[in-house]
Coordinates of C-alpha atoms in Angstrom, one line a residue:
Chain Y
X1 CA 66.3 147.5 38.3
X2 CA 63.3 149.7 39.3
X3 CA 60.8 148.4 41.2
X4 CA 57.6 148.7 39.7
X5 CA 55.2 151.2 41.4
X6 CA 51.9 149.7 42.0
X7 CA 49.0 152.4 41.9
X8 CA 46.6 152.2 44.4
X9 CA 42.7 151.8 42.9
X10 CA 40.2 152.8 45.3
X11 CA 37.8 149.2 45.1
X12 CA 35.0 149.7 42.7
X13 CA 32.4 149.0 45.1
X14 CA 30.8 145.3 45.9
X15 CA 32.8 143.2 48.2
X16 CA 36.4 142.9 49.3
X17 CA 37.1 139.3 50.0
X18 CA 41.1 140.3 51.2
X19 CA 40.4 139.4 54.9
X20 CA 38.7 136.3 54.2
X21 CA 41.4 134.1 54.2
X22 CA 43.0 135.6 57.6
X23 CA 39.1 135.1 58.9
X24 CA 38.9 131.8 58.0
X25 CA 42.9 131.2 59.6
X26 CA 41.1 133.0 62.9
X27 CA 38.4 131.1 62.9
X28 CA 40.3 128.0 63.2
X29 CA 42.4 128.9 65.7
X30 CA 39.2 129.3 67.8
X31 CA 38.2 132.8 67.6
X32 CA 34.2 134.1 67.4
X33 CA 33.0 135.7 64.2
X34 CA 30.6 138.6 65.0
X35 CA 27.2 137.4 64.3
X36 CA 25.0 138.9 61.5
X37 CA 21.5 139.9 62.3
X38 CA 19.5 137.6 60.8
X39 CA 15.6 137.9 60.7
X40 CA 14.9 134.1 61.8
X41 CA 12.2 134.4 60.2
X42 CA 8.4 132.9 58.6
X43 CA 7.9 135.2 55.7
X44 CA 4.4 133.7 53.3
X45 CA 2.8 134.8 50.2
X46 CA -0.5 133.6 48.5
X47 CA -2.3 134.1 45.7
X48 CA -6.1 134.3 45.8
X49 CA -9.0 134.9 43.7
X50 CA -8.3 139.4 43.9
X51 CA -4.8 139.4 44.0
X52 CA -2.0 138.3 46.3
X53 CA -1.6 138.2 50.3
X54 CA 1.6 138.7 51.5
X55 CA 2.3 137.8 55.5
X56 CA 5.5 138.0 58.2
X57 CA 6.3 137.6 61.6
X58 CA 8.1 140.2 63.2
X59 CA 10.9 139.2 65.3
X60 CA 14.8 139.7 64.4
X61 CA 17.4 138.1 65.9
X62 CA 21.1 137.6 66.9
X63 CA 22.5 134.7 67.1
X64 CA 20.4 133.6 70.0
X65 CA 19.0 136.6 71.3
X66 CA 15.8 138.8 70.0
X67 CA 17.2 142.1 69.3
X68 CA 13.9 143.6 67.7
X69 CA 10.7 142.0 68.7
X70 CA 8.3 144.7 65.9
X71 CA 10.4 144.5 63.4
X72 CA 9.3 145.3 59.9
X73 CA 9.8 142.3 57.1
X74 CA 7.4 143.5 54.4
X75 CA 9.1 145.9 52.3
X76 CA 7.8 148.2 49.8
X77 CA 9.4 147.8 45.8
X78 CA 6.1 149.7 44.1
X79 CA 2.6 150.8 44.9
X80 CA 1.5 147.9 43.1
X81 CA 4.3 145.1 44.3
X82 CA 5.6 144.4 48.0
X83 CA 8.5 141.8 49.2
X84 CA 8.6 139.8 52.2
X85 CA 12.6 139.3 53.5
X86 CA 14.7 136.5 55.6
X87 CA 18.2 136.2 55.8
X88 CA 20.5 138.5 57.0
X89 CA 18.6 141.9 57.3
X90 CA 21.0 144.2 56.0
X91 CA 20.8 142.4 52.9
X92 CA 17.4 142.3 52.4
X93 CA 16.3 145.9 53.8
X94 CA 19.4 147.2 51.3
X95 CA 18.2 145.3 48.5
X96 CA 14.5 146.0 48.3
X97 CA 15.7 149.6 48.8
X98 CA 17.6 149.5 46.1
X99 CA 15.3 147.9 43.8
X100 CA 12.6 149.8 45.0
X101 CA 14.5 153.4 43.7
X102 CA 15.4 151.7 40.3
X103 CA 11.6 150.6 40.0
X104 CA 10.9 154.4 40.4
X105 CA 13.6 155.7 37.9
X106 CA 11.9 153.3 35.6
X107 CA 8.5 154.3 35.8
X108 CA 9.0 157.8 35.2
X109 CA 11.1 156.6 32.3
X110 CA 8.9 153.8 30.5
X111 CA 5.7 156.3 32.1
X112 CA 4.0 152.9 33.0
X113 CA 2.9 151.2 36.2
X114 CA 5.7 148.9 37.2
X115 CA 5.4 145.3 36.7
X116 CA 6.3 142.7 38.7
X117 CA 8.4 140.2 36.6
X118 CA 10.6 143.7 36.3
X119 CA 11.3 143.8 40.1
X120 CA 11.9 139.9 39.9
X121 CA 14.4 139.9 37.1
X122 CA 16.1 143.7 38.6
X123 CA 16.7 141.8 42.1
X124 CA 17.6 137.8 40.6
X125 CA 20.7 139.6 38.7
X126 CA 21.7 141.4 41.5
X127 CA 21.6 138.5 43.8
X128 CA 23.3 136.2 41.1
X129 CA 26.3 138.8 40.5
X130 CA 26.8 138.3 44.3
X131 CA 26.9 134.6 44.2
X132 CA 25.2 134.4 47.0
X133 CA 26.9 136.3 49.3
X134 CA 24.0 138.8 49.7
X135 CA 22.3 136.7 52.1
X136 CA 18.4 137.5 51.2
X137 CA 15.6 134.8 50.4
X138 CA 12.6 137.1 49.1
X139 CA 9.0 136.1 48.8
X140 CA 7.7 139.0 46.0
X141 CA 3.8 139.4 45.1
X142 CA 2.2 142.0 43.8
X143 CA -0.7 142.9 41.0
X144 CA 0.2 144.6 37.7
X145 CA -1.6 144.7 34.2
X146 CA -0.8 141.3 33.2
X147 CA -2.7 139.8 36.8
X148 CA -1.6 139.0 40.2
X149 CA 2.2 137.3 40.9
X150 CA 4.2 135.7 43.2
X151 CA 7.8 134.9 43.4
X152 CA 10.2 133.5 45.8
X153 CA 13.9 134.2 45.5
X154 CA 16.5 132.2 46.7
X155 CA 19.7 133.9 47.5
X156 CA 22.1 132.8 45.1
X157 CA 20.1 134.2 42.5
X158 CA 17.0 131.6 41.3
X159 CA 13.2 132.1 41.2
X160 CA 10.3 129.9 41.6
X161 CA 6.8 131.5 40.4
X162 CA 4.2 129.9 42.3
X163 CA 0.5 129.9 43.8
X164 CA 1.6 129.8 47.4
X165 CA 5.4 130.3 49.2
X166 CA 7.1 130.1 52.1
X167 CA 11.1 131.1 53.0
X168 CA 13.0 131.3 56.4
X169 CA 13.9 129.2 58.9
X170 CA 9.9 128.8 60.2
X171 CA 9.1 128.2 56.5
X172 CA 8.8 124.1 56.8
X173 CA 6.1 125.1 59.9
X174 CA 4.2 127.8 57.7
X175 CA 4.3 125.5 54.2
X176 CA 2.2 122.6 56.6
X177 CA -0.2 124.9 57.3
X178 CA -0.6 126.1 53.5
X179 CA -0.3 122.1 52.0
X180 CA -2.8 121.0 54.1
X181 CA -5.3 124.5 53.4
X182 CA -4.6 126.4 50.1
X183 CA -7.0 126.1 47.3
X184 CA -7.4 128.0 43.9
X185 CA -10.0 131.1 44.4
X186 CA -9.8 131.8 47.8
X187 CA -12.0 134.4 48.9
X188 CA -10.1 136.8 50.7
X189 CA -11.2 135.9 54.2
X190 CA -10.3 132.8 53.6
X191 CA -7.1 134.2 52.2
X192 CA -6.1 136.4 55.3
X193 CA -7.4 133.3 57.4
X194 CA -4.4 130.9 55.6
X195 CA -1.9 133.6 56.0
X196 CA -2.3 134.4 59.2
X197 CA -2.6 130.5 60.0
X198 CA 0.6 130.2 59.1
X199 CA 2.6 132.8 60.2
X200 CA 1.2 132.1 63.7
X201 CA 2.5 128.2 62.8
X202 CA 6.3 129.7 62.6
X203 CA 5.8 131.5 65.3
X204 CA 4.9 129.1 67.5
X205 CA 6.9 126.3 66.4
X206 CA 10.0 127.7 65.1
X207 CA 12.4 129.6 67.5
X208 CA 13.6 131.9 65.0
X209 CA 10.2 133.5 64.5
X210 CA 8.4 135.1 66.8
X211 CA 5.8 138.3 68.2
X212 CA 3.0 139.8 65.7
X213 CA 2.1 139.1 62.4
X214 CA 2.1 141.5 59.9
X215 CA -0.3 141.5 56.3
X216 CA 0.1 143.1 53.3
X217 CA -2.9 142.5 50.6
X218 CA -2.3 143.4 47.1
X219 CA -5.2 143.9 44.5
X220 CA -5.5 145.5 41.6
X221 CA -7.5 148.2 43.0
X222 CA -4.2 148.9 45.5
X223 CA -2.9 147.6 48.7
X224 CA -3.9 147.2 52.3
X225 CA -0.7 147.1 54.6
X226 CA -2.1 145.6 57.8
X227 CA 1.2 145.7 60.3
X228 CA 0.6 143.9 63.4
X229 CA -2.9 142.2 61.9
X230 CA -2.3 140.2 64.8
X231 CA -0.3 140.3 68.2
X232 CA -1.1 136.8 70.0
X233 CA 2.3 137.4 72.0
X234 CA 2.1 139.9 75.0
X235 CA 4.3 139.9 77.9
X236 CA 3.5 137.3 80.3
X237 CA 4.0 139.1 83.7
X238 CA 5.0 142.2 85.6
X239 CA 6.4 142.9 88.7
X240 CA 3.8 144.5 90.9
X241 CA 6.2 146.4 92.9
X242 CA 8.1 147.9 89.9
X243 CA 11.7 149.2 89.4
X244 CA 12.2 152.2 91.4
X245 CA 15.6 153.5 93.0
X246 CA 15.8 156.0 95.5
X247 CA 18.0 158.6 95.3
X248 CA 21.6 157.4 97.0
X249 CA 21.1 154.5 95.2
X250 CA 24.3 154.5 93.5
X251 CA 27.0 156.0 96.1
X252 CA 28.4 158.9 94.8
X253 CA 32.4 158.1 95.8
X254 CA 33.8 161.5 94.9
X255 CA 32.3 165.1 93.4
X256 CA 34.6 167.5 91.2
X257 CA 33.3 170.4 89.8
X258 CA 34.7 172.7 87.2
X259 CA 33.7 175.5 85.4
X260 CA 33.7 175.2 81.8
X261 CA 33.6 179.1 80.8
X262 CA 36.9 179.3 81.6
X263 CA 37.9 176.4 78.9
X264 CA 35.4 177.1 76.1
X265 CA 36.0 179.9 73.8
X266 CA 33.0 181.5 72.0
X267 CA 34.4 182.2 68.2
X268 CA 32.0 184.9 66.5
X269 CA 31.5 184.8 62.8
X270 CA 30.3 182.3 59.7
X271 CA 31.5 179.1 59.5
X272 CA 31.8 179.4 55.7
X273 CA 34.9 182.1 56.7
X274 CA 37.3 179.6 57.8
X275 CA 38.0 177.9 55.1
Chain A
X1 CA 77.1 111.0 53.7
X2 CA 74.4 113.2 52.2
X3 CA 72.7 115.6 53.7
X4 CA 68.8 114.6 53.3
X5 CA 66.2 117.6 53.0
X6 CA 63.1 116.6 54.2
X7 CA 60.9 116.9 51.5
X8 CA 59.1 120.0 51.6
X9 CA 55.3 119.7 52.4
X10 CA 52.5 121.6 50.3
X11 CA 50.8 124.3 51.7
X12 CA 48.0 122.3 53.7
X13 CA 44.6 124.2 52.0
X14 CA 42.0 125.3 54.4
X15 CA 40.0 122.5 55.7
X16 CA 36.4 123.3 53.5
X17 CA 34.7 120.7 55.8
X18 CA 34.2 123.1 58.9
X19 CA 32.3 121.7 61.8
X20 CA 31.4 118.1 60.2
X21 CA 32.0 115.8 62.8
X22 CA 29.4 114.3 64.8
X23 CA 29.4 116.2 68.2
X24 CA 27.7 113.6 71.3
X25 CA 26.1 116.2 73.0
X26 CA 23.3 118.8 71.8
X27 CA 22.0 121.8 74.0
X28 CA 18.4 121.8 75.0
X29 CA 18.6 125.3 75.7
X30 CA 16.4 126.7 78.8
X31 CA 17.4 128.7 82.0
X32 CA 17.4 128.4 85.9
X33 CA 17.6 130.1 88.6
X34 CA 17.5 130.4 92.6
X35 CA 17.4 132.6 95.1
X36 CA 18.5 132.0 99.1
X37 CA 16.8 133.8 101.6
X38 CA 16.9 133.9 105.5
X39 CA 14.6 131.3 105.8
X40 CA 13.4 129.7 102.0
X41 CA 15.0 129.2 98.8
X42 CA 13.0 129.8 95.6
X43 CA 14.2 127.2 93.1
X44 CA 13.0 128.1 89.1
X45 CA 13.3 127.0 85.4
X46 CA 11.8 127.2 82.2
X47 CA 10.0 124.3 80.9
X48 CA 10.6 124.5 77.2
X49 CA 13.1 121.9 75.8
X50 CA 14.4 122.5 72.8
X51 CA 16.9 121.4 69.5
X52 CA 18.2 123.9 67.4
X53 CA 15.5 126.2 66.0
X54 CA 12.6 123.9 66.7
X55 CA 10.8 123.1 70.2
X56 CA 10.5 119.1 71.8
X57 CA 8.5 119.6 74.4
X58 CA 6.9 123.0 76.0
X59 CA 6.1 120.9 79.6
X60 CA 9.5 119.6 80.6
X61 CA 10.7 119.7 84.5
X62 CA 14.6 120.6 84.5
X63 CA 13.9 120.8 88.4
X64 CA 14.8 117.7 90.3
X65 CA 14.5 117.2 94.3
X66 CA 17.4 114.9 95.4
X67 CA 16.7 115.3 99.4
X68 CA 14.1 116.4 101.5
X69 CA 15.7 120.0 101.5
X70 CA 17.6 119.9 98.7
X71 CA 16.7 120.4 94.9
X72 CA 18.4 120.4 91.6
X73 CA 17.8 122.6 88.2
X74 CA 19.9 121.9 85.3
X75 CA 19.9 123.3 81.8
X76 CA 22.5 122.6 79.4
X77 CA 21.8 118.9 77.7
X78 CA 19.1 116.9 79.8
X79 CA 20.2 113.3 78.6
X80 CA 23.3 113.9 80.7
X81 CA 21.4 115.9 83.1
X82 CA 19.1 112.9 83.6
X83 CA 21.8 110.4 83.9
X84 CA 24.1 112.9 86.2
X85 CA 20.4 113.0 88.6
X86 CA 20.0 109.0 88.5
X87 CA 23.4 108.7 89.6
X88 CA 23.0 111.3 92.5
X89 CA 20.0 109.7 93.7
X90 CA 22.0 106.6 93.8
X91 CA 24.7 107.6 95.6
X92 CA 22.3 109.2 98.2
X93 CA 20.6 106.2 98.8
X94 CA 23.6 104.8 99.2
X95 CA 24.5 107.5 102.1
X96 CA 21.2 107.3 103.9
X97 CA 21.5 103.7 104.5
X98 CA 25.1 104.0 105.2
X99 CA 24.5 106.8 107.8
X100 CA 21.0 106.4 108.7
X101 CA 19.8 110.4 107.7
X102 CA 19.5 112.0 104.7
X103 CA 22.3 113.9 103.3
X104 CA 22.7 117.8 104.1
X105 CA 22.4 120.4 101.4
X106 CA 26.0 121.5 102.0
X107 CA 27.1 118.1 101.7
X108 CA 25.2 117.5 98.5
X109 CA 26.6 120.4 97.1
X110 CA 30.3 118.5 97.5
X111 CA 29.1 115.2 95.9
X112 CA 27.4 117.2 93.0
X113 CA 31.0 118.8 92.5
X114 CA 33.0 115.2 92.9
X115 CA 30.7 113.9 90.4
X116 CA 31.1 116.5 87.6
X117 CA 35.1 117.0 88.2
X118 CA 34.9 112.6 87.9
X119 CA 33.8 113.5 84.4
X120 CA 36.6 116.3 84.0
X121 CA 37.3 114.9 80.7
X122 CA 33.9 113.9 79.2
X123 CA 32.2 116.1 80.8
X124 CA 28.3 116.2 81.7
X125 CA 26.8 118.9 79.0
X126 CA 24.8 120.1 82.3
X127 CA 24.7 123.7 84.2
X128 CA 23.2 123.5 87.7
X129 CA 22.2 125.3 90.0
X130 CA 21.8 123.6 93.3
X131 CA 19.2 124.9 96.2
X132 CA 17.6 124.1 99.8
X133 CA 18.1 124.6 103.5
X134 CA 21.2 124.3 105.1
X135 CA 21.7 122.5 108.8
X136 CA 21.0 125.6 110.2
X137 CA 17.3 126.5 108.0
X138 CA 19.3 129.1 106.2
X139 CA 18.7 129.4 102.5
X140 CA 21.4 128.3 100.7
X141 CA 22.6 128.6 96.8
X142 CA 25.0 126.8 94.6
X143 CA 26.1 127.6 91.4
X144 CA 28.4 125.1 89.2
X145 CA 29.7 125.4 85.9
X146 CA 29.8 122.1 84.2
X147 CA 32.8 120.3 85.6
X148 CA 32.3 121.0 88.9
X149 CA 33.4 124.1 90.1
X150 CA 31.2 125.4 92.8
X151 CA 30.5 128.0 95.3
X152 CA 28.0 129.1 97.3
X153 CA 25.7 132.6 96.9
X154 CA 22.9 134.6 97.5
X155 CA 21.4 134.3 94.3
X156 CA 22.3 132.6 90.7
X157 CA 21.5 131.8 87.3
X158 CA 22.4 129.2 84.5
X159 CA 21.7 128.7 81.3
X160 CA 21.0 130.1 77.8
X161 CA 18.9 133.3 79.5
X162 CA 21.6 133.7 82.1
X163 CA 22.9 136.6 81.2
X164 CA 20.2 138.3 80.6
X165 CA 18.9 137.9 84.2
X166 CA 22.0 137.6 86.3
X167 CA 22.3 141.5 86.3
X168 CA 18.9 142.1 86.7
X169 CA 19.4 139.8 89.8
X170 CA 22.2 141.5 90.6
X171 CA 20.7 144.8 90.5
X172 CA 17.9 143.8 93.1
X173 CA 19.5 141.5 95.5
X174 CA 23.2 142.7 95.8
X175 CA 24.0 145.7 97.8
X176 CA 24.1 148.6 95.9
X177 CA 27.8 148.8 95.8
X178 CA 30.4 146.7 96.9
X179 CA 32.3 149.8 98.2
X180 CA 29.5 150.6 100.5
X181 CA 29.4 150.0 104.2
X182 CA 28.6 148.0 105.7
X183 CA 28.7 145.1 103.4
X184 CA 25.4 142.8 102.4
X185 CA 25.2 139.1 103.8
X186 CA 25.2 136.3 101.8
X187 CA 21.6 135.9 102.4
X188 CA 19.2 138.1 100.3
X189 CA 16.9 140.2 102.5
X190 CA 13.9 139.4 100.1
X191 CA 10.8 137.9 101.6
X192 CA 9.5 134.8 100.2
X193 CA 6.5 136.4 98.6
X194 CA 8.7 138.7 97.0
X195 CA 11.4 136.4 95.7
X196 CA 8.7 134.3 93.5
X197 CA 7.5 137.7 92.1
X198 CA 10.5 138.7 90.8
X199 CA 11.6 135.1 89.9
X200 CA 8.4 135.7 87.7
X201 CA 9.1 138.8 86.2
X202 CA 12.8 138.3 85.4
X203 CA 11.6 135.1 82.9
X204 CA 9.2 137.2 82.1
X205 CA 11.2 139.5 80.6
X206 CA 14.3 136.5 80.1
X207 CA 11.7 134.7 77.1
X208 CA 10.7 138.4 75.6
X209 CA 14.9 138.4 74.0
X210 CA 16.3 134.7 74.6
X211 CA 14.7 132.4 72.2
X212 CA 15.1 129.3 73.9
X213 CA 13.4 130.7 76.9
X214 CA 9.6 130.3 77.3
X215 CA 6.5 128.2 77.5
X216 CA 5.9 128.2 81.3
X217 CA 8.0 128.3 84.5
X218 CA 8.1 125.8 87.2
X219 CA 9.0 127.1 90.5
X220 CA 9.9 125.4 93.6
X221 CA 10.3 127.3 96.7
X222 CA 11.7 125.2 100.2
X223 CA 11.2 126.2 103.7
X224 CA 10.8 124.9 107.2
X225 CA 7.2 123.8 106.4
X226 CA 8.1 121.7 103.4
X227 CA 8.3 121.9 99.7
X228 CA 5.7 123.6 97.5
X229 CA 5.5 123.9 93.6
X230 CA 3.6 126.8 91.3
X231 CA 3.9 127.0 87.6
X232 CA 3.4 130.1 85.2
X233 CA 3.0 130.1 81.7
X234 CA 5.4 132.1 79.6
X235 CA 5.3 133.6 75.8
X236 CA 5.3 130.3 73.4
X237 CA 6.7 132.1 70.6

């Protein structure tokens, strides 16, 4: 009897769940998963009487620990449309990339501005066909010929359309701030005003958001990215004396020198030749 | 007679319920430190008390004074940190009117460590740091980890920002290499002026990356003249 050869496919892309099961054996025998780098997060959008405000804090972290305190959550899809991101920040930054180069391709194809219900239903079904394993809850606005939108997207794949949202871990602190404020019609003062209100409310209160907050105002006339509209966070205190070290500092146990020209060889010629 | 198999038991599947149960203790997050010097010891923590993402109170003491030279900070979970400093003041009261004098630093440093390793198997959620002056008016540190294991140093730090100033304190306090002669004291060679200032600069920069770190810092320092307090605030983000 033969054995049957199996040929090897290389994976088609997406994920490769073969190690999940030995993870999850790891796990329970006590061993750390890596941790993701998650954005924490308050990431708001509002919709007023020009257009739509989008707002974010700007602190990412890991696990426990801030490992970028100016980072940037407010991505670009289209000139017209802009996406707030929490969750795991590979996810998001690769999927509003993503979107944002099929928005492109599909312009110069259709040879219309983009729209945002397109960028909504491009990143739902990519999010769905993950099941939810694409970590990224997305709060989308923008202004297109059919008015101003906003969207938020929840990472298994569903939408909400509505006048005012809030996602991320300091989203309960931000949506207080917005219940107890929003109206139809804001002007946009007013509208900047309730942003910024509330991303300062997750920033404050919620652990996992933190530093500046960044604005992004859509109208139909085009956008204003404000990044770092506001920094109420600077560093508390420095040392007066500073950090200096004199030399001898670090003791220098032994010294070896050698001369490299005798071990590098100089090879004259194109590198196209070797092949 | 028949051999009997024992019947042969399915594959148990992956427990899908990971991390259910209800756990007694939480973690309130925040950090301590304290330095010893010749003649003062600089006692510090954070004041922000915490539960998971979200922020109790931004004006809570984790700094306790047990004797008149002698001073706690814990971090870890302050309901057992506030029972483990009832029963300590209990049990010194106990010793001052058994022995008419207050109880030594060194000395409290032992009870602290009986009194976690009596817990060794229901242990107190709490990571101290205990300072003051010994017999002698020397600065003196002890670290513990949460059942009781102890030791005395120049210098230490507990807590959720602990690793992100231990080497900073390790950097400006220790001697530049342990291979260099001749080797430091115990004792950091800091004045007292210049201890608080970098006490204030490493939570400083302690609440810039550790989340649970920040809102203000109270600080204690202890010398031959007393006990004196200051407070700084901190980022509240």
């Amino acid at each position: 009897m033969t054995k049957s050869s199996v040929i090897q496919v290389p994976p088609k892309g997406g994920f490769s769940f073969d190690l999940s099961r030995r993870n999850a054996m790891l796990q329970q025998q006590g061993a750390k998963l890596p941790k993701y780098r998650k954005t924490g997060t308050t990431i708001v959008g509002l919709v007023y009487k020009d257009g739509v405000i989008l707002g974010a804090d700007t602190r990412a972290t890991e696990g426990e620990i801030v490992c970028d305190k100016n980072c940037e959550k407010i991505h670009y899809l289209a000139p017209n449309i802009y996406c707030c991101g929490a969750g795991t920040a590979a996810d998001t930054e690769n999927v509003t990339d993503m979107v944002s180069s099929q928005l492109a391709l599909h312009r110069y194809a259709t040879g219309r501005d983009s729209r945002v219900v397109t960028a909504l239903t491009m990143i739902k079904t990519h999010l769905f066909r993950y099941q939810g394993h694409v970590s990224a809850a997305l709060v989308l606005g923008g202004v297109d010929v059919t008015g101003p939108h906003l969207h938020a997207i929840y990472p298994h794949g569903s939408t909400d359309t509505l006048p005012f949202a809030t996602m991320g871990s300091g989203s309960l602190a931000a949506m207080s701030v917005f219940e107890s404020r929003y109206k139809e019609n804001l002007t946009r003062e007013e509208g900047m005003e309730i942003v910024s209100a509330a991303i300062c409310a997750g920033i404050f209160n919620d652990l996992g958001s933190g530093s500046n907050v960044d604005l992004c105002i859509i109208t139909k006339e085009g956008k204003e990215y404000l990044r770092n509209y506001q920094q109420p966070n600077p560093r508390s205190y420095t040392r007066s004396k500073g950090y200096d070290f004199m030399n001898g500092y670090t003791a220098v146990l032994s010294t070896q020198i050698r001369q490299l020209r005798q071990h590098v060889q100089v090879l004259e010629g194109d590198r196209m030749d070797e092949e | 007679m028949s051999m009997v198999f024992a019947p042969r038991m399915a594959e148990a599947a992956p427990s899908s319920h990971a991390g259910a149960s209800w756990s007694p203790y939480d973690n309130n997050g925040g950090t301590c430190v304290a330095i010893a010097g010749a003649d003062y010891c600089v006692i510090a923590a954070d004041t922000r008390m915490s539960t998971g993402f979200s922020i109790l109170t931004r004006d809570y003491s984790k700094i306790h004074q047990i004797t008149e030279k002698c001073v706690l900070a814990s971090s870890g979970f302050q309901a057992d940190v506030r029972s483990l400093q009832k029963n300590l003041d209990a049990r010194h009261q106990i010793y001052q009117h058994q022995h008419n004098k207050q109880m030594s630093c060194p000395a409290m440093a032992q009870l602290l460590s009986n009194t976690l390793y009596y817990k060794r198997f229901f242990p107190y959620y709490a990571f101290n740091v205990l300072g003051g002056l010994d017999n002698e008016g020397k600065g003196c540190v002890y670290t513990y980890d949460a059942v009781g294991s102890y030791e005395r140093s120049g210098y230490s730090s507990q807590g959720s920002g602990q690793t992100l100033i231990m080497p900073v304190l390790d950097n400006q306090l220790k001697s530049a290499s342990p291979l260099v002669l001749p080797p430091r004291e115990s004792s950091t060679p800091l004045t007292e002026n210049e201890a608080v200032d970098l006490i204030k600069d490493t939570f400083a920069s302690a609440a810039e990356r550790d989340i649970y770190t920040g809102d203000g810092v109270e600080i204690v320092i202890i010398n031959k003249d007393g006990i004196r307090r200051e407070t700084m605030p901190l980022k509240r983000d």
